[in-house]
Amino acid sequence: MSDPDPIYRFTSRLLVVAALGLAAPAAMVLAQEPNIAPPGALTLENIPPIPQRLAAEVQKYIELAAQGGSREPGIFISLAGTYIEVKKFQEALNLLERPGGLEGAKTHPYYNALAYAYEGLNDFPKAYESLKTGLTVRAPRPVLAATSKHLGFVCFELKRYKEAETYLGYTLKAGLDCPECGLLLTTIRGALEELDDSPAPMPRKKRK
């Protein structure tokens, strides 16, 4: 399974949820930290990661918010992300596929989280479908590039080499920092050359 990109780092997303007051006790825990900006000043662009020693406590409050009937989609997407980080893939999938709860939040973070959950369960075809759907959602170029990178890695796992080449190529053209993309593209192009050089199967003779 490919590692989550920094733009989709779920610890940071959990911090955003807490900072926006969607789980007030979690925000209070974070507000006591001298190195974290006051909740009102935190944005997607300036958030630091959650200190490791606070991660479990913040997750606890997010879980309580989810169990308490919260209707805020960000709660469930963030919690699913923390489950993915600790390899609780089925629990993450259960949250992301809860009926009727996340319809308004199906953007790139949602589809990437869903794909990571499927990858953890070794269901790469469903991860592929999730990311293909995600790319139909309008987003800034860097976000599209990150999702494209994720899809490129999934295509590689599925041996869909031509698609992998396309998505990883777009990732690099979009300017996303991805040193591993170049290495993987070299491998993919080698695999494509082998496929081109392999002899075509002989047609079967019809029985008389």
PDB file of C-alpha atoms in Angstrom:
ATOM      1  CA  MET A   1       0.000   0.000   0.000  1.00  0.00           C
ATOM      2  CA  SER A   2       1.356   3.433  -0.879  1.00  0.00           C
ATOM      3  CA  ASP A   3       2.045   5.837   1.964  1.00  0.00           C
ATOM      4  CA  PRO A   4      -0.438   8.697   2.411  1.00  0.00           C
ATOM      5  CA  ASP A   5       0.782  11.963   0.900  1.00  0.00           C
ATOM      6  CA  PRO A   6       1.462  14.870   3.269  1.00  0.00           C
ATOM      7  CA  ILE A   7      -1.587  16.647   1.832  1.00  0.00           C
ATOM      8  CA  TYR A   8      -3.692  13.746   3.067  1.00  0.00           C
ATOM      9  CA  ARG A   9      -1.908  13.156   6.362  1.00  0.00           C
ATOM     10  CA  PHE A  10      -4.713  12.115   8.587  1.00  0.00           C
ATOM     11  CA  THR A  11      -3.185  13.326  11.822  1.00  0.00           C
ATOM     12  CA  SER A  12      -3.245  16.830  10.366  1.00  0.00           C
ATOM     13  CA  ARG A  13      -6.827  16.357   9.215  1.00  0.00           C
ATOM     14  CA  LEU A  14      -7.760  15.253  12.711  1.00  0.00           C
ATOM     15  CA  LEU A  15      -6.245  18.457  14.028  1.00  0.00           C
ATOM     16  CA  VAL A  16      -8.313  20.501  11.580  1.00  0.00           C
ATOM     17  CA  VAL A  17     -11.504  18.853  12.812  1.00  0.00           C
ATOM     18  CA  ALA A  18     -10.606  19.571  16.413  1.00  0.00           C
ATOM     19  CA  ALA A  19      -9.534  23.132  15.642  1.00  0.00           C
ATOM     20  CA  LEU A  20     -12.807  23.892  13.902  1.00  0.00           C
ATOM     21  CA  GLY A  21     -14.641  23.013  17.083  1.00  0.00           C
ATOM     22  CA  LEU A  22     -16.247  19.874  15.715  1.00  0.00           C
ATOM     23  CA  ALA A  23     -15.047  18.035  18.803  1.00  0.00           C
ATOM     24  CA  ALA A  24     -14.689  20.707  21.463  1.00  0.00           C
ATOM     25  CA  PRO A  25     -12.835  18.647  24.107  1.00  0.00           C
ATOM     26  CA  ALA A  26     -10.233  17.657  21.520  1.00  0.00           C
ATOM     27  CA  ALA A  27      -9.725  21.302  20.616  1.00  0.00           C
ATOM     28  CA  MET A  28      -9.275  22.113  24.301  1.00  0.00           C
ATOM     29  CA  VAL A  29      -6.572  19.467  24.620  1.00  0.00           C
ATOM     30  CA  LEU A  30      -4.714  20.952  21.661  1.00  0.00           C
ATOM     31  CA  ALA A  31      -5.209  24.543  22.795  1.00  0.00           C
ATOM     32  CA  GLN A  32      -3.090  23.821  25.888  1.00  0.00           C
ATOM     33  CA  GLU A  33      -0.079  23.178  23.683  1.00  0.00           C
ATOM     34  CA  PRO A  34       2.272  26.205  23.513  1.00  0.00           C
ATOM     35  CA  ASN A  35       3.568  25.249  20.063  1.00  0.00           C
ATOM     36  CA  ILE A  36       0.141  24.998  18.419  1.00  0.00           C
ATOM     37  CA  ALA A  37      -1.608  28.102  17.109  1.00  0.00           C
ATOM     38  CA  PRO A  38      -4.921  29.064  18.742  1.00  0.00           C
ATOM     39  CA  PRO A  39      -7.826  27.125  17.134  1.00  0.00           C
ATOM     40  CA  GLY A  40      -9.161  30.185  15.322  1.00  0.00           C
ATOM     41  CA  ALA A  41      -5.825  30.710  13.562  1.00  0.00           C
ATOM     42  CA  LEU A  42      -5.438  27.174  12.234  1.00  0.00           C
ATOM     43  CA  THR A  43      -6.076  26.526   8.565  1.00  0.00           C
ATOM     44  CA  LEU A  44      -5.361  23.707   6.140  1.00  0.00           C
ATOM     45  CA  GLU A  45      -2.233  25.586   5.100  1.00  0.00           C
ATOM     46  CA  ASN A  46      -0.609  26.283   8.476  1.00  0.00           C
ATOM     47  CA  ILE A  47      -1.503  23.338  10.703  1.00  0.00           C
ATOM     48  CA  PRO A  48       1.289  21.406  12.397  1.00  0.00           C
ATOM     49  CA  PRO A  49       1.010  17.666  13.069  1.00  0.00           C
ATOM     50  CA  ILE A  50      -0.529  16.531  16.324  1.00  0.00           C
ATOM     51  CA  PRO A  51       2.141  15.801  18.954  1.00  0.00           C
ATOM     52  CA  GLN A  52       2.406  12.029  19.286  1.00  0.00           C
ATOM     53  CA  ARG A  53       1.714  12.144  23.018  1.00  0.00           C
ATOM     54  CA  LEU A  54      -1.615  13.884  22.372  1.00  0.00           C
ATOM     55  CA  ALA A  55      -2.770  11.824  19.396  1.00  0.00           C
ATOM     56  CA  ALA A  56      -4.479   9.122  21.455  1.00  0.00           C
ATOM     57  CA  GLU A  57      -6.318  11.637  23.634  1.00  0.00           C
ATOM     58  CA  VAL A  58      -7.511  13.679  20.674  1.00  0.00           C
ATOM     59  CA  GLN A  59      -8.623  10.488  18.887  1.00  0.00           C
ATOM     60  CA  LYS A  60     -10.587   9.485  21.978  1.00  0.00           C
ATOM     61  CA  TYR A  61     -12.634  12.686  21.841  1.00  0.00           C
ATOM     62  CA  ILE A  62     -13.186  12.360  18.105  1.00  0.00           C
ATOM     63  CA  GLU A  63     -14.453   8.801  18.670  1.00  0.00           C
ATOM     64  CA  LEU A  64     -16.804  10.046  21.389  1.00  0.00           C
ATOM     65  CA  ALA A  65     -18.127  12.707  19.011  1.00  0.00           C
ATOM     66  CA  ALA A  66     -18.786  10.047  16.365  1.00  0.00           C
ATOM     67  CA  GLN A  67     -20.417   7.690  18.840  1.00  0.00           C
ATOM     68  CA  GLY A  68     -22.495  10.517  20.257  1.00  0.00           C
ATOM     69  CA  GLY A  69     -24.403  10.958  17.022  1.00  0.00           C
ATOM     70  CA  SER A  70     -22.397  13.741  15.391  1.00  0.00           C
ATOM     71  CA  ARG A  71     -23.597  14.535  11.867  1.00  0.00           C
ATOM     72  CA  GLU A  72     -20.405  16.338  10.892  1.00  0.00           C
ATOM     73  CA  PRO A  73     -18.778  14.401   7.998  1.00  0.00           C
ATOM     74  CA  GLY A  74     -15.307  15.674   8.927  1.00  0.00           C
ATOM     75  CA  ILE A  75     -15.506  13.743  12.183  1.00  0.00           C
ATOM     76  CA  PHE A  76     -15.933  10.439  10.374  1.00  0.00           C
ATOM     77  CA  ILE A  77     -13.366  11.098   7.637  1.00  0.00           C
ATOM     78  CA  SER A  78     -10.770  12.133  10.225  1.00  0.00           C
ATOM     79  CA  LEU A  79     -11.490   9.177  12.450  1.00  0.00           C
ATOM     80  CA  ALA A  80     -11.306   6.819   9.473  1.00  0.00           C
ATOM     81  CA  GLY A  81      -7.887   8.296   8.733  1.00  0.00           C
ATOM     82  CA  THR A  82      -6.605   7.593  12.220  1.00  0.00           C
ATOM     83  CA  TYR A  83      -7.863   4.011  11.926  1.00  0.00           C
ATOM     84  CA  ILE A  84      -5.995   3.647   8.637  1.00  0.00           C
ATOM     85  CA  GLU A  85      -2.789   4.842  10.290  1.00  0.00           C
ATOM     86  CA  VAL A  86      -3.045   2.037  12.863  1.00  0.00           C
ATOM     87  CA  LYS A  87      -4.112  -0.514  10.212  1.00  0.00           C
ATOM     88  CA  LYS A  88      -7.722  -0.815  11.368  1.00  0.00           C
ATOM     89  CA  PHE A  89      -8.858  -0.883   7.768  1.00  0.00           C
ATOM     90  CA  GLN A  90     -12.273  -2.487   8.199  1.00  0.00           C
ATOM     91  CA  GLU A  91     -13.187  -0.018  10.946  1.00  0.00           C
ATOM     92  CA  ALA A  92     -12.186   2.827   8.627  1.00  0.00           C
ATOM     93  CA  LEU A  93     -14.260   1.397   5.804  1.00  0.00           C
ATOM     94  CA  ASN A  94     -17.280   1.035   8.070  1.00  0.00           C
ATOM     95  CA  LEU A  95     -17.089   4.739   8.916  1.00  0.00           C
ATOM     96  CA  LEU A  96     -16.613   5.870   5.339  1.00  0.00           C
ATOM     97  CA  GLU A  97     -19.440   3.730   4.003  1.00  0.00           C
ATOM     98  CA  ARG A  98     -21.961   4.589   6.693  1.00  0.00           C
ATOM     99  CA  PRO A  99     -25.334   5.010   4.979  1.00  0.00           C
ATOM    100  CA  GLY A 100     -26.369   8.543   4.132  1.00  0.00           C
ATOM    101  CA  GLY A 101     -23.831  10.219   6.380  1.00  0.00           C
ATOM    102  CA  LEU A 102     -21.099  11.514   4.084  1.00  0.00           C
ATOM    103  CA  GLU A 103     -22.879  12.475   0.879  1.00  0.00           C
ATOM    104  CA  GLY A 104     -21.874  16.122   1.164  1.00  0.00           C
ATOM    105  CA  ALA A 105     -18.235  15.353   1.960  1.00  0.00           C
ATOM    106  CA  LYS A 106     -17.233  13.113  -0.931  1.00  0.00           C
ATOM    107  CA  THR A 107     -14.232  15.089  -2.068  1.00  0.00           C
ATOM    108  CA  HIS A 108     -10.580  14.141  -2.585  1.00  0.00           C
ATOM    109  CA  PRO A 109      -9.794  13.460   1.122  1.00  0.00           C
ATOM    110  CA  TYR A 110     -12.812  11.134   1.297  1.00  0.00           C
ATOM    111  CA  TYR A 111     -11.951   9.154  -1.848  1.00  0.00           C
ATOM    112  CA  ASN A 112      -8.273   8.873  -0.917  1.00  0.00           C
ATOM    113  CA  ALA A 113      -9.170   7.638   2.561  1.00  0.00           C
ATOM    114  CA  LEU A 114     -11.618   5.147   1.046  1.00  0.00           C
ATOM    115  CA  ALA A 115      -8.922   3.897  -1.328  1.00  0.00           C
ATOM    116  CA  TYR A 116      -6.381   3.493   1.497  1.00  0.00           C
ATOM    117  CA  ALA A 117      -8.931   1.454   3.456  1.00  0.00           C
ATOM    118  CA  TYR A 118      -9.559  -0.812   0.460  1.00  0.00           C
ATOM    119  CA  GLU A 119      -5.820  -1.182  -0.158  1.00  0.00           C
ATOM    120  CA  GLY A 120      -5.343  -2.235   3.446  1.00  0.00           C
ATOM    121  CA  LEU A 121      -7.935  -4.948   2.857  1.00  0.00           C
ATOM    122  CA  ASN A 122      -6.094  -5.936  -0.354  1.00  0.00           C
ATOM    123  CA  ASP A 123      -9.036  -4.885  -2.513  1.00  0.00           C
ATOM    124  CA  PHE A 124      -7.170  -2.907  -5.153  1.00  0.00           C
ATOM    125  CA  PRO A 125      -9.986  -2.962  -7.747  1.00  0.00           C
ATOM    126  CA  LYS A 126     -12.235  -1.050  -5.342  1.00  0.00           C
ATOM    127  CA  ALA A 127      -9.394   1.311  -4.444  1.00  0.00           C
ATOM    128  CA  TYR A 128      -9.011   1.963  -8.177  1.00  0.00           C
ATOM    129  CA  GLU A 129     -12.716   2.734  -8.587  1.00  0.00           C
ATOM    130  CA  SER A 130     -12.666   5.060  -5.570  1.00  0.00           C
ATOM    131  CA  LEU A 131      -9.785   7.112  -6.923  1.00  0.00           C
ATOM    132  CA  LYS A 132     -11.201   7.224 -10.454  1.00  0.00           C
ATOM    133  CA  THR A 133     -14.375   8.683  -8.960  1.00  0.00           C
ATOM    134  CA  GLY A 134     -12.308  11.093  -6.874  1.00  0.00           C
ATOM    135  CA  LEU A 135     -10.615  12.484  -9.980  1.00  0.00           C
ATOM    136  CA  THR A 136     -14.010  13.543 -11.329  1.00  0.00           C
ATOM    137  CA  VAL A 137     -14.345  15.982  -8.405  1.00  0.00           C
ATOM    138  CA  ARG A 138     -13.069  19.483  -9.133  1.00  0.00           C
ATOM    139  CA  ALA A 139     -10.096  20.526  -7.004  1.00  0.00           C
ATOM    140  CA  PRO A 140      -6.918  22.648  -7.166  1.00  0.00           C
ATOM    141  CA  ARG A 141      -4.152  21.262  -9.352  1.00  0.00           C
ATOM    142  CA  PRO A 142      -1.915  20.064  -6.451  1.00  0.00           C
ATOM    143  CA  VAL A 143      -4.831  18.091  -4.977  1.00  0.00           C
ATOM    144  CA  LEU A 144      -5.610  16.507  -8.336  1.00  0.00           C
ATOM    145  CA  ALA A 145      -1.927  15.653  -8.734  1.00  0.00           C
ATOM    146  CA  ALA A 146      -1.809  13.951  -5.315  1.00  0.00           C
ATOM    147  CA  THR A 147      -4.874  11.861  -6.115  1.00  0.00           C
ATOM    148  CA  SER A 148      -3.414  11.061  -9.529  1.00  0.00           C
ATOM    149  CA  LYS A 149      -0.225   9.861  -7.854  1.00  0.00           C
ATOM    150  CA  HIS A 150      -2.216   7.624  -5.534  1.00  0.00           C
ATOM    151  CA  LEU A 151      -4.131   6.198  -8.502  1.00  0.00           C
ATOM    152  CA  GLY A 152      -0.884   5.620 -10.390  1.00  0.00           C
ATOM    153  CA  PHE A 153       0.427   3.448  -7.575  1.00  0.00           C
ATOM    154  CA  VAL A 154      -2.840   1.500  -7.402  1.00  0.00           C
ATOM    155  CA  CYS A 155      -2.768   0.968 -11.185  1.00  0.00           C
ATOM    156  CA  PHE A 156       0.759  -0.406 -10.834  1.00  0.00           C
ATOM    157  CA  GLU A 157      -0.431  -2.918  -8.225  1.00  0.00           C
ATOM    158  CA  LEU A 158      -3.176  -3.980 -10.645  1.00  0.00           C
ATOM    159  CA  LYS A 159      -0.654  -4.262 -13.516  1.00  0.00           C
ATOM    160  CA  ARG A 160      -2.564  -1.583 -15.418  1.00  0.00           C
ATOM    161  CA  TYR A 161       0.779  -0.231 -16.540  1.00  0.00           C
ATOM    162  CA  LYS A 162      -0.392   2.106 -19.297  1.00  0.00           C
ATOM    163  CA  GLU A 163      -2.801   3.850 -16.928  1.00  0.00           C
ATOM    164  CA  ALA A 164      -0.144   3.978 -14.219  1.00  0.00           C
ATOM    165  CA  GLU A 165       2.205   5.674 -16.673  1.00  0.00           C
ATOM    166  CA  THR A 166      -0.475   8.244 -17.539  1.00  0.00           C
ATOM    167  CA  TYR A 167      -1.378   9.135 -13.954  1.00  0.00           C
ATOM    168  CA  LEU A 168       2.187   9.265 -12.669  1.00  0.00           C
ATOM    169  CA  GLY A 169       3.212  11.295 -15.705  1.00  0.00           C
ATOM    170  CA  TYR A 170       0.505  13.837 -14.905  1.00  0.00           C
ATOM    171  CA  THR A 171       1.678  13.930 -11.294  1.00  0.00           C
ATOM    172  CA  LEU A 172       5.165  14.967 -12.357  1.00  0.00           C
ATOM    173  CA  LYS A 173       3.924  17.443 -14.976  1.00  0.00           C
ATOM    174  CA  ALA A 174       1.753  19.082 -12.321  1.00  0.00           C
ATOM    175  CA  GLY A 175       4.901  19.763 -10.295  1.00  0.00           C
ATOM    176  CA  LEU A 176       4.181  17.481  -7.339  1.00  0.00           C
ATOM    177  CA  ASP A 177       7.342  16.488  -5.473  1.00  0.00           C
ATOM    178  CA  CYS A 178       7.479  12.740  -6.072  1.00  0.00           C
ATOM    179  CA  PRO A 179      10.983  11.225  -6.304  1.00  0.00           C
ATOM    180  CA  GLU A 180       9.540   7.701  -6.276  1.00  0.00           C
ATOM    181  CA  CYS A 181       7.335   8.464  -9.302  1.00  0.00           C
ATOM    182  CA  GLY A 182      10.333   8.662 -11.636  1.00  0.00           C
ATOM    183  CA  LEU A 183      11.692   5.323 -10.396  1.00  0.00           C
ATOM    184  CA  LEU A 184       8.314   3.643 -10.746  1.00  0.00           C
ATOM    185  CA  LEU A 185       7.831   5.078 -14.236  1.00  0.00           C
ATOM    186  CA  THR A 186      11.132   3.487 -15.282  1.00  0.00           C
ATOM    187  CA  THR A 187       9.878   0.116 -14.005  1.00  0.00           C
ATOM    188  CA  ILE A 188       6.512   0.589 -15.717  1.00  0.00           C
ATOM    189  CA  ARG A 189       8.045   1.476 -19.068  1.00  0.00           C
ATOM    190  CA  GLY A 190      10.276  -1.588 -18.859  1.00  0.00           C
ATOM    191  CA  ALA A 191       7.204  -3.735 -18.226  1.00  0.00           C
ATOM    192  CA  LEU A 192       5.401  -2.140 -21.175  1.00  0.00           C
ATOM    193  CA  GLU A 193       8.379  -2.826 -23.466  1.00  0.00           C
ATOM    194  CA  GLU A 194       8.364  -6.483 -22.414  1.00  0.00           C
ATOM    195  CA  LEU A 195       4.663  -6.708 -23.201  1.00  0.00           C
ATOM    196  CA  ASP A 196       5.232  -5.135 -26.628  1.00  0.00           C
ATOM    197  CA  ASP A 197       8.087  -7.552 -27.372  1.00  0.00           C
ATOM    198  CA  SER A 198       6.235 -10.686 -26.260  1.00  0.00           C
ATOM    199  CA  PRO A 199       4.979 -12.845 -29.152  1.00  0.00           C
ATOM    200  CA  ALA A 200       1.266 -12.814 -29.869  1.00  0.00           C
ATOM    201  CA  PRO A 201      -0.549 -16.044 -28.960  1.00  0.00           C
ATOM    202  CA  MET A 202      -1.090 -18.440 -31.872  1.00  0.00           C
ATOM    203  CA  PRO A 203      -4.726 -18.692 -33.028  1.00  0.00           C
ATOM    204  CA  ARG A 204      -6.418 -21.956 -32.187  1.00  0.00           C
ATOM    205  CA  LYS A 205      -7.237 -24.260 -35.084  1.00  0.00           C
ATOM    206  CA  LYS A 206     -10.914 -24.896 -35.604  1.00  0.00           C
ATOM    207  CA  ARG A 207     -12.016 -28.470 -35.157  1.00  0.00           C
ATOM    208  CA  LYS A 208     -13.405 -30.118 -38.229  1.00  0.00           C
TER     209      LYS A 208
END
